[in-house]
mmCIF file of C-alpha atoms in Angstrom:
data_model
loop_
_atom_site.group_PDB
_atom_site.id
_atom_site.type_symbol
_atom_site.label_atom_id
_atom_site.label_comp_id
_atom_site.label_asym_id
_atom_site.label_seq_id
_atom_site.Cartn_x
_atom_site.Cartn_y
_atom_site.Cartn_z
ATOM 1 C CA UNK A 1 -112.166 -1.921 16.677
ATOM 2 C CA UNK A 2 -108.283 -2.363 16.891
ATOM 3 C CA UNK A 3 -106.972 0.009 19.441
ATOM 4 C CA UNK A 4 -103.836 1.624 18.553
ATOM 5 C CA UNK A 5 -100.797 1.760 20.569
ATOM 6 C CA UNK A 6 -99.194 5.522 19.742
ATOM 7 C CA UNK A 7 -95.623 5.991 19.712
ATOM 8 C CA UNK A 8 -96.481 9.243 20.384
ATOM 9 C CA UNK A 9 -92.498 10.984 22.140
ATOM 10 C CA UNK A 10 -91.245 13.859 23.416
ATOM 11 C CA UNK A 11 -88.643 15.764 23.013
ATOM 12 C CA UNK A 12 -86.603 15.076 26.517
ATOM 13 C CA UNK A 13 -87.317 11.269 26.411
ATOM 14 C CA UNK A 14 -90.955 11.360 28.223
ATOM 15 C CA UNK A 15 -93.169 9.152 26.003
ATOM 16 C CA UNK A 16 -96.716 10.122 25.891
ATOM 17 C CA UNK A 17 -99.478 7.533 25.336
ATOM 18 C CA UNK A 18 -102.378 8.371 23.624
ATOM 19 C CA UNK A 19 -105.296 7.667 22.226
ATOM 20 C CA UNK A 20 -106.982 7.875 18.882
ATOM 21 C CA UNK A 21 -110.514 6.710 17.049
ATOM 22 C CA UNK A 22 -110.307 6.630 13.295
ATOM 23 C CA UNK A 23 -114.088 7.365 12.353
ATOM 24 C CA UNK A 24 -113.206 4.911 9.092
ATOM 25 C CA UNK A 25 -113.045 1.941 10.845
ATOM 26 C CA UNK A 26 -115.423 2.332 14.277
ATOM 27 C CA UNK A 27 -118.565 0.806 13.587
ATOM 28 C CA UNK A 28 -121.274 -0.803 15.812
ATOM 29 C CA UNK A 29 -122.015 -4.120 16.250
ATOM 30 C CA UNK A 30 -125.583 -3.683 14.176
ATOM 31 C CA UNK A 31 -125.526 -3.505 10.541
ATOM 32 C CA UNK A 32 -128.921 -1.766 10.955
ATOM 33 C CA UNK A 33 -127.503 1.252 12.201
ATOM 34 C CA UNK A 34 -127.491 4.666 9.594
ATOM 35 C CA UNK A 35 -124.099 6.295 9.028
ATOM 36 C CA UNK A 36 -123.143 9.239 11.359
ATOM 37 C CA UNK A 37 -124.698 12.198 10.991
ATOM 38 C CA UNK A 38 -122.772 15.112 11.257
ATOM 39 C CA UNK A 39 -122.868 18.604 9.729
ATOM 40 C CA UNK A 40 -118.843 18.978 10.023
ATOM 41 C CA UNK A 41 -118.214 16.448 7.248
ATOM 42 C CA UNK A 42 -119.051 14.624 3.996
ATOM 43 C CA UNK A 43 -118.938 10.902 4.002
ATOM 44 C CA UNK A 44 -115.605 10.561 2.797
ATOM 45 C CA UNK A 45 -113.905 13.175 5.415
ATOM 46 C CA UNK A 46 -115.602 11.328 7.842
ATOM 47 C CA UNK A 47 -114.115 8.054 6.750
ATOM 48 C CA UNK A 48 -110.473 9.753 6.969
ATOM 49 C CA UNK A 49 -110.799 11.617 10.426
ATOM 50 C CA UNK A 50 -108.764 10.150 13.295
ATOM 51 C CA UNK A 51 -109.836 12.135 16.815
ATOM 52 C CA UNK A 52 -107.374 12.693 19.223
ATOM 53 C CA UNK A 53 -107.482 14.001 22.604
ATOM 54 C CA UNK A 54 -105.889 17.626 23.237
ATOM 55 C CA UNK A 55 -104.232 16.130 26.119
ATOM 56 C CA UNK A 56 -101.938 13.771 24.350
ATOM 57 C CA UNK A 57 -101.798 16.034 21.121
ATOM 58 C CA UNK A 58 -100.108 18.908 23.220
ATOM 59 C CA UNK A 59 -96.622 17.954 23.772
ATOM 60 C CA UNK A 60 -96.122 15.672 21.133
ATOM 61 C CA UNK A 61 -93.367 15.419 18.374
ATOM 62 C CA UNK A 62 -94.315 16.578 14.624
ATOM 63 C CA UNK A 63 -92.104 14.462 12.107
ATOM 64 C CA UNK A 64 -91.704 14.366 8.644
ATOM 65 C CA UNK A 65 -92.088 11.458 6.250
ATOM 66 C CA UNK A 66 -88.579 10.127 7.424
ATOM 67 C CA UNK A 67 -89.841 10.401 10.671
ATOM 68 C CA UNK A 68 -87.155 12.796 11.829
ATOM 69 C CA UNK A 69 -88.888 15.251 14.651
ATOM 70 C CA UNK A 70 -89.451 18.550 13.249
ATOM 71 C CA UNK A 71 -91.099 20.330 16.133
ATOM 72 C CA UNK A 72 -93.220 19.844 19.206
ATOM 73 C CA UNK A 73 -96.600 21.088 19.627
ATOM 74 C CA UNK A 74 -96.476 23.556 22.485
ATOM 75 C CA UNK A 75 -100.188 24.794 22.341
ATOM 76 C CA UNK A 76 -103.461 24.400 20.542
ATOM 77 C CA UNK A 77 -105.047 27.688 19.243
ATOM 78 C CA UNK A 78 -108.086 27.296 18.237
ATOM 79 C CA UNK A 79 -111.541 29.811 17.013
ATOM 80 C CA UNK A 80 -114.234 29.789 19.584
ATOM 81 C CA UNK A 81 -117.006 27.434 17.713
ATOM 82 C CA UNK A 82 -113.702 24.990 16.858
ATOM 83 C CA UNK A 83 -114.194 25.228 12.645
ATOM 84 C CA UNK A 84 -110.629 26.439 12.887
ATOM 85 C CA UNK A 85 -107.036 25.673 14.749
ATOM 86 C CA UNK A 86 -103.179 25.504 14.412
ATOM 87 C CA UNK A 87 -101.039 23.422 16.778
ATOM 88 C CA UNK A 88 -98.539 25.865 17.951
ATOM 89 C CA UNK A 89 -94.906 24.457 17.119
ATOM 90 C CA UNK A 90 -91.412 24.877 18.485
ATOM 91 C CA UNK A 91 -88.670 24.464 15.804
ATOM 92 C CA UNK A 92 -85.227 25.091 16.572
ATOM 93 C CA UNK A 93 -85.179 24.583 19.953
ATOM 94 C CA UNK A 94 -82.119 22.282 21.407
ATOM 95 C CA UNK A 95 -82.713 20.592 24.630
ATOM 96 C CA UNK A 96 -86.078 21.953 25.181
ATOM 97 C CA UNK A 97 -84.436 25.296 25.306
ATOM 98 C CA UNK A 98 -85.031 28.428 23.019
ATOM 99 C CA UNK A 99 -86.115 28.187 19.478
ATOM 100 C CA UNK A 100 -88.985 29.972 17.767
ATOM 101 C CA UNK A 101 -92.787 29.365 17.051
ATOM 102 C CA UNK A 102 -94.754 28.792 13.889
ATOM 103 C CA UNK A 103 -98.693 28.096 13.520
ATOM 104 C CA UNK A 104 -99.112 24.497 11.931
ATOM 105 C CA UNK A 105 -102.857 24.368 10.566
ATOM 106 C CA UNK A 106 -104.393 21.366 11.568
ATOM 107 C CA UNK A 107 -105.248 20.927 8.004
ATOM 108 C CA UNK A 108 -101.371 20.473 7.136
ATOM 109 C CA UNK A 109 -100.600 17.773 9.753
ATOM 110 C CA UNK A 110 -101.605 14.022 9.233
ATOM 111 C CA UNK A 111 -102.515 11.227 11.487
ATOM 112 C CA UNK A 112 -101.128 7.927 11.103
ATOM 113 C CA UNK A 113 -102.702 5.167 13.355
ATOM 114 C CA UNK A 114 -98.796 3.090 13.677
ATOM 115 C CA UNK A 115 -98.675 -0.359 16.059
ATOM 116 C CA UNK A 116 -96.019 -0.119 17.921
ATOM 117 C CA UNK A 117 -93.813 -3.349 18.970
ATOM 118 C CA UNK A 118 -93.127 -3.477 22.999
ATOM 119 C CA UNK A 119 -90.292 -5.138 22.393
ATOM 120 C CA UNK A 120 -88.830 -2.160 20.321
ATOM 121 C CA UNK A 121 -85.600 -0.060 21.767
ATOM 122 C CA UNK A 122 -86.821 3.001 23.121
ATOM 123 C CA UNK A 123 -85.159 5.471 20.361
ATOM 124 C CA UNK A 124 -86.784 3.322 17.742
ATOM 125 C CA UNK A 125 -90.339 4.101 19.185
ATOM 126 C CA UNK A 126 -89.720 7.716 19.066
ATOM 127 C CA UNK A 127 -89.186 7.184 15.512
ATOM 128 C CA UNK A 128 -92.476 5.998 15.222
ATOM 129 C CA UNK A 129 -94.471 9.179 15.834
ATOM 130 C CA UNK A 130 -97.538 9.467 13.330
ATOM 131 C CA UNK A 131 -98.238 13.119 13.439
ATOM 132 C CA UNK A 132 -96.824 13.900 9.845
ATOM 133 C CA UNK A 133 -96.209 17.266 8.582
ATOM 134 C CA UNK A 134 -94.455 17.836 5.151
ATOM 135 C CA UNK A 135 -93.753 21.146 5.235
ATOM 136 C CA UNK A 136 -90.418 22.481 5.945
ATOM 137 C CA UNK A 137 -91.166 24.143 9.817
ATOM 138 C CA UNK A 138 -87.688 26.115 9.872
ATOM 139 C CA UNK A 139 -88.986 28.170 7.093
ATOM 140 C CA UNK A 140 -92.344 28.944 7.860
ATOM 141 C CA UNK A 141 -93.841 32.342 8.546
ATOM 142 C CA UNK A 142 -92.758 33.023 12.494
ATOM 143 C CA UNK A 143 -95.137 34.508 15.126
ATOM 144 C CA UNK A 144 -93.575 36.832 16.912
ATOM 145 C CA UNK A 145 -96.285 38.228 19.195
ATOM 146 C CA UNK A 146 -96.907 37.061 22.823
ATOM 147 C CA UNK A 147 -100.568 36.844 22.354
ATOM 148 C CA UNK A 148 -100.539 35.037 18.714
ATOM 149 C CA UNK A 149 -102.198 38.155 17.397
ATOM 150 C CA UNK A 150 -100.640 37.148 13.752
ATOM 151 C CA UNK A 151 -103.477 34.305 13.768
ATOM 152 C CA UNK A 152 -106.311 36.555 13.599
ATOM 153 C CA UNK A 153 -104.833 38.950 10.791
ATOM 154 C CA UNK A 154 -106.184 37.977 7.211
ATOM 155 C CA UNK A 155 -103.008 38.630 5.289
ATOM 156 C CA UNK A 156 -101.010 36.779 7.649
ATOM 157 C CA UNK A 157 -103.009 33.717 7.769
ATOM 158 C CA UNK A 158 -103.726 33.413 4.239
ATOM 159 C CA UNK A 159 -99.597 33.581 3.531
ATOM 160 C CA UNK A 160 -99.124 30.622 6.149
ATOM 161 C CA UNK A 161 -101.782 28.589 4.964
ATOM 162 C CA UNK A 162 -100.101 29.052 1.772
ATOM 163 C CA UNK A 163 -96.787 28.004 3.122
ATOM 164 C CA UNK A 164 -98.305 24.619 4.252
ATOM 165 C CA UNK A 165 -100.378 23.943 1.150
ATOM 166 C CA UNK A 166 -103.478 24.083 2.751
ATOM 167 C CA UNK A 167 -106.477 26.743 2.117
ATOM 168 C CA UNK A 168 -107.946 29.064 4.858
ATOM 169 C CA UNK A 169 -111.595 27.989 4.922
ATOM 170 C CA UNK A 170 -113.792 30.373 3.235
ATOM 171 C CA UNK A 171 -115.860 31.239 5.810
ATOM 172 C CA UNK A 172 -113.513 32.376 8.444
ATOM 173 C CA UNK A 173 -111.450 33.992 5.352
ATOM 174 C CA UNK A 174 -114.311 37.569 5.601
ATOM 175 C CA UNK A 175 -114.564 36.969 9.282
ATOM 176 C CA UNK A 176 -110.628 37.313 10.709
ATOM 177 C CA UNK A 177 -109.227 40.516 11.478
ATOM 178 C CA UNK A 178 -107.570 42.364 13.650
ATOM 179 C CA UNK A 179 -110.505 43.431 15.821
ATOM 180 C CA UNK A 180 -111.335 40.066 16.555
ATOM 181 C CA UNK A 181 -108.264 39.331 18.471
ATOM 182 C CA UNK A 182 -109.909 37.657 21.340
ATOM 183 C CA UNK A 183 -111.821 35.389 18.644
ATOM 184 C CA UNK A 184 -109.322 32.671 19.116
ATOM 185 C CA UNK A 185 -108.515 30.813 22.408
ATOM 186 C CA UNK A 186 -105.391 28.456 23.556
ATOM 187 C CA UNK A 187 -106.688 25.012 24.669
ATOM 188 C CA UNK A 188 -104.600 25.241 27.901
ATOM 189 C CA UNK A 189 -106.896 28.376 28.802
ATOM 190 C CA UNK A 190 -109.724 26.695 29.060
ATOM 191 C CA UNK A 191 -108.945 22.851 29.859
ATOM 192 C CA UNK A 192 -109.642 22.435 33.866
ATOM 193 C CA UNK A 193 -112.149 25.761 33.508
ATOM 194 C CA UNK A 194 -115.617 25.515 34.868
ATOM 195 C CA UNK A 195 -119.110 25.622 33.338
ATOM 196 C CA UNK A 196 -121.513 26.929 34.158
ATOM 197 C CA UNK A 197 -125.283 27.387 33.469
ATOM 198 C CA UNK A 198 -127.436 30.162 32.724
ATOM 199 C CA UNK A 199 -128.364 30.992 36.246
ATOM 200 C CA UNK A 200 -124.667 31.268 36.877
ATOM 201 C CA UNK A 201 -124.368 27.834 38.772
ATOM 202 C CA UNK A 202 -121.224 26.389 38.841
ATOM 203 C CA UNK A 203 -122.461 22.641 36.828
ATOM 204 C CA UNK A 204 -118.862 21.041 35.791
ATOM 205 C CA UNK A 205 -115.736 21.915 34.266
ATOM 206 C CA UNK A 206 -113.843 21.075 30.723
ATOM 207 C CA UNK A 207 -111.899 18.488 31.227
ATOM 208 C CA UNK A 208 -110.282 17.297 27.754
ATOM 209 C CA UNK A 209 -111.100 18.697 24.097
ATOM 210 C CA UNK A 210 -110.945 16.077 21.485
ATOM 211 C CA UNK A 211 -109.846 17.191 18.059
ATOM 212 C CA UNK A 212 -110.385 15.726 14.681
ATOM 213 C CA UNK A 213 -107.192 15.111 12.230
ATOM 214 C CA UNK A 214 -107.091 14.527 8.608
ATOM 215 C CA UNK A 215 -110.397 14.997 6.585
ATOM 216 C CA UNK A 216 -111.810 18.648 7.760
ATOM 217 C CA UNK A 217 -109.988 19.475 10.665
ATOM 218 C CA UNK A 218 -112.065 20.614 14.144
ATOM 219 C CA UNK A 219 -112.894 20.396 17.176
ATOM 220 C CA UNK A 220 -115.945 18.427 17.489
ATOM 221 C CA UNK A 221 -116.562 17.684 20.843
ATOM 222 C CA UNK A 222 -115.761 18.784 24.883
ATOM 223 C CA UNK A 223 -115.525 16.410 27.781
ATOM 224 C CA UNK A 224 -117.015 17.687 31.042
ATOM 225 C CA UNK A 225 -116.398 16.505 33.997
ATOM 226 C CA UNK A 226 -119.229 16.611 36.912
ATOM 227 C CA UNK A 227 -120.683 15.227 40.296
ATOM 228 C CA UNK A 228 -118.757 13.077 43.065
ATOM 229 C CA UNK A 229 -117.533 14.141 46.177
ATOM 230 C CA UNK A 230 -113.619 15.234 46.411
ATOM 231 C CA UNK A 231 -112.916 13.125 43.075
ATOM 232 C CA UNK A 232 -114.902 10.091 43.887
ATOM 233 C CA UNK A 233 -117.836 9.508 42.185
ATOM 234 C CA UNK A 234 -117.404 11.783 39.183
ATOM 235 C CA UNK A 235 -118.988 11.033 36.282
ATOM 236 C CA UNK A 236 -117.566 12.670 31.998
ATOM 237 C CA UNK A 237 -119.379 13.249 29.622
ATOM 238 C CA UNK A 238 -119.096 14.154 25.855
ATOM 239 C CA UNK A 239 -121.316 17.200 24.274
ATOM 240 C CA UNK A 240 -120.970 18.841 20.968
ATOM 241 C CA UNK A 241 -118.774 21.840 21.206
ATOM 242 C CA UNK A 242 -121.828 23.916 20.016
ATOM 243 C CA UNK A 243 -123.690 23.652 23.460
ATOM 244 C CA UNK A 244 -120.506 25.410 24.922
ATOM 245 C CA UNK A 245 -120.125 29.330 24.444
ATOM 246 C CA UNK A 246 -116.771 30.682 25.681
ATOM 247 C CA UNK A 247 -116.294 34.843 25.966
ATOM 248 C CA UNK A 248 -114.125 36.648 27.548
ATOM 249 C CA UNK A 249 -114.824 38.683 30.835
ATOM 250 C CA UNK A 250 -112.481 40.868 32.897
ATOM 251 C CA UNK A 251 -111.327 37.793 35.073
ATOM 252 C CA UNK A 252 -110.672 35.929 31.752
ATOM 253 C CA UNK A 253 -112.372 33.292 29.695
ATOM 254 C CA UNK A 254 -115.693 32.445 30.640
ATOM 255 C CA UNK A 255 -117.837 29.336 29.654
ATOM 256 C CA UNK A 256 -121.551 28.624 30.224
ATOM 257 C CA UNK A 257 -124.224 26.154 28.593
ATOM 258 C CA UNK A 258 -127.412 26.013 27.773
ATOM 259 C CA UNK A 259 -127.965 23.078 29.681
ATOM 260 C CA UNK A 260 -128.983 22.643 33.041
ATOM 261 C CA UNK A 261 -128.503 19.587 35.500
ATOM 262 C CA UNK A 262 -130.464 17.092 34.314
ATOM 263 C CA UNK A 263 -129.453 18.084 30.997
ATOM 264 C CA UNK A 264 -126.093 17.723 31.819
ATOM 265 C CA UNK A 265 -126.868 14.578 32.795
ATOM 266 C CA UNK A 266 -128.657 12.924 30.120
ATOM 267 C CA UNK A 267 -125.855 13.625 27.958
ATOM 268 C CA UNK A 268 -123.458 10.837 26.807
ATOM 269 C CA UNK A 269 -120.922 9.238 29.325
ATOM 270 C CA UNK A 270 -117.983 8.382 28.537
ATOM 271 C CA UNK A 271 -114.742 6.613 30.192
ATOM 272 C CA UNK A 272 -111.551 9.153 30.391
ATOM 273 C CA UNK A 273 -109.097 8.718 29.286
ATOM 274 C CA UNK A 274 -109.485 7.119 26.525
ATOM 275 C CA UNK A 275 -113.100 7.773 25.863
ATOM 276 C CA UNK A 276 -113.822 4.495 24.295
ATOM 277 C CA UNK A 277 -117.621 5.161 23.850
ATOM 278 C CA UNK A 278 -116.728 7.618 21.255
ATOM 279 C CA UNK A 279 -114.950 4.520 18.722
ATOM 280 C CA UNK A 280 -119.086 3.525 18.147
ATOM 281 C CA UNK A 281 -120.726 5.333 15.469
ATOM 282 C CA UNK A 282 -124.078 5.676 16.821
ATOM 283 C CA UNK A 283 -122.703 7.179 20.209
ATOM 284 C CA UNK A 284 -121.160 9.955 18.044
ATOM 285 C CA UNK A 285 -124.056 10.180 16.112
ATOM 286 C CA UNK A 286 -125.959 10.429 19.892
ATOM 287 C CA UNK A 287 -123.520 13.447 21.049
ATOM 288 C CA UNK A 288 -123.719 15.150 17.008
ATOM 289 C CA UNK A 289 -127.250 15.713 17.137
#
């Protein structure tokens, strides 16, 4: 597969480089192998999705389809099982400084895998960004609560999804309100949080979230970090978001697993930070089932 060089910028000139995997074009070296199962797409969202780490998503630069930045994402908010997020965008701000907030479904922003020259001035590779959005942010529906509490009213989230052109999926449409305010959870809560397992043993902690652009947007699949001895040693691997359950206790969030150590273990290890196992079909395929 072609690896992609991102000119991925922020705002105050510090230029973030990513990673992405477009599922379209990853295949693995034998012809024999089925195509991924997965119950999160058809076929042809499959072939469209892009994954991208929450790490390098987080900070970025939305543009438009001049390529003038729009916003930066401050925050990913996303529903506890993943089916659903917005990247949480500043617009307005100058210098960093002030500004408001809007919720960008994931649905509304598009991934563009762009090769970016080394030779290219600096200001031209901020230019480059591919995170495309074509709405115009300015004008979107504000939130204006601390804790976000907009995104788990109906109403509110069916009037921004029709701002961006996008549909709320039906099955979280019956299943938002205002008594599930704790149903959604910002990324940066939970990235560097342990897990543990059902005995209450401390087995590893959430190191990166990767989420899945264009097609049907989620978040497919966690990155756990576990073993070594003072950060030699440690070994990451990638598990279906589905094994994770994340609730919230008096102390704050709280995630356990199912699995146990060896279970842990036998799942599928992958290289931060780029995780290139996960470009190979049948390694997602592995992690899916």
């Amino acid at each position: 597969m072609k690896i992609c060089i991102l000119g991925l910028m922020a705002v105050l000139g510090l230029s973030v480089s990513g990673w992405s995997v477009s599922l379209g074009t990853a295949q693995d070296p034998d012809p024999a192998l089925p195509p991924i199962a997965t119950n999160r797409t058809t076929p042809a969202e499959d072939s469209a999705a892009v994954l991208v780490s929450s790490k390098h998503l987080i900070g970025a630069n939305l543009v438009d389809l001049k390529h003038e930045v729009k916003g930066k994402v401050d925050e990913i908010v996303m529903s506890r099982d993943g089916a659903i997020a917005h990247a949480i965008v500043r617009v307005g701000a100058v210098l960093g400084v002030g500004g408001s907030q809007v919720a960008v479904p994931l649905q509304a922003i598009r991934a563009e895998q762009v090769e970016v020259d080394q030779s290219t001035a600096a200001e031209t590779k901020e230019s480059s960004s591919w995170l495309h959005v074509e709405a115009d942010l300015p004008r979107a529906p504000k939130l204006e609560t601390p804790a976000h509490l907009e995104l788990t009213d109906a109403a509110w989230l069916q009037k921004n999804f029709a701002f961006f052109r996008t549909k709320l999926p039906s099955q979280w449409a019956a299943k938002i309100s205002s008594a599930q305010a704790d149903s959604m959870v910002g990324i940066d809560m939970i990235i560097g949080g342990e897990v543990f397992g059902q005995g209450g043993e401390s087995l590893s902690y959430l190191d990166d979230l990767i989420l899945k652009l264009n097609g049907n947007p989620s978040a497919p699949y966690a990155v756990l970090g576990h073993g070594g001895l003072l950060g030699v040693g440690k070994e990451y691997v990638a598990v279906d978001l589905s094994k994770l359950q994340i609730a919230s206790t008096k102390d704050g969030l709280h995630i356990t697993t199912a699995l146990d150590s060896n279970g842990l273990a036998a799942q599928q290890r992958v290289t931060p930070d780029a995780y290139p196992e996960l470009r190979l079909q049948s390694v997602r395929q592995r992690v899916d089932e």
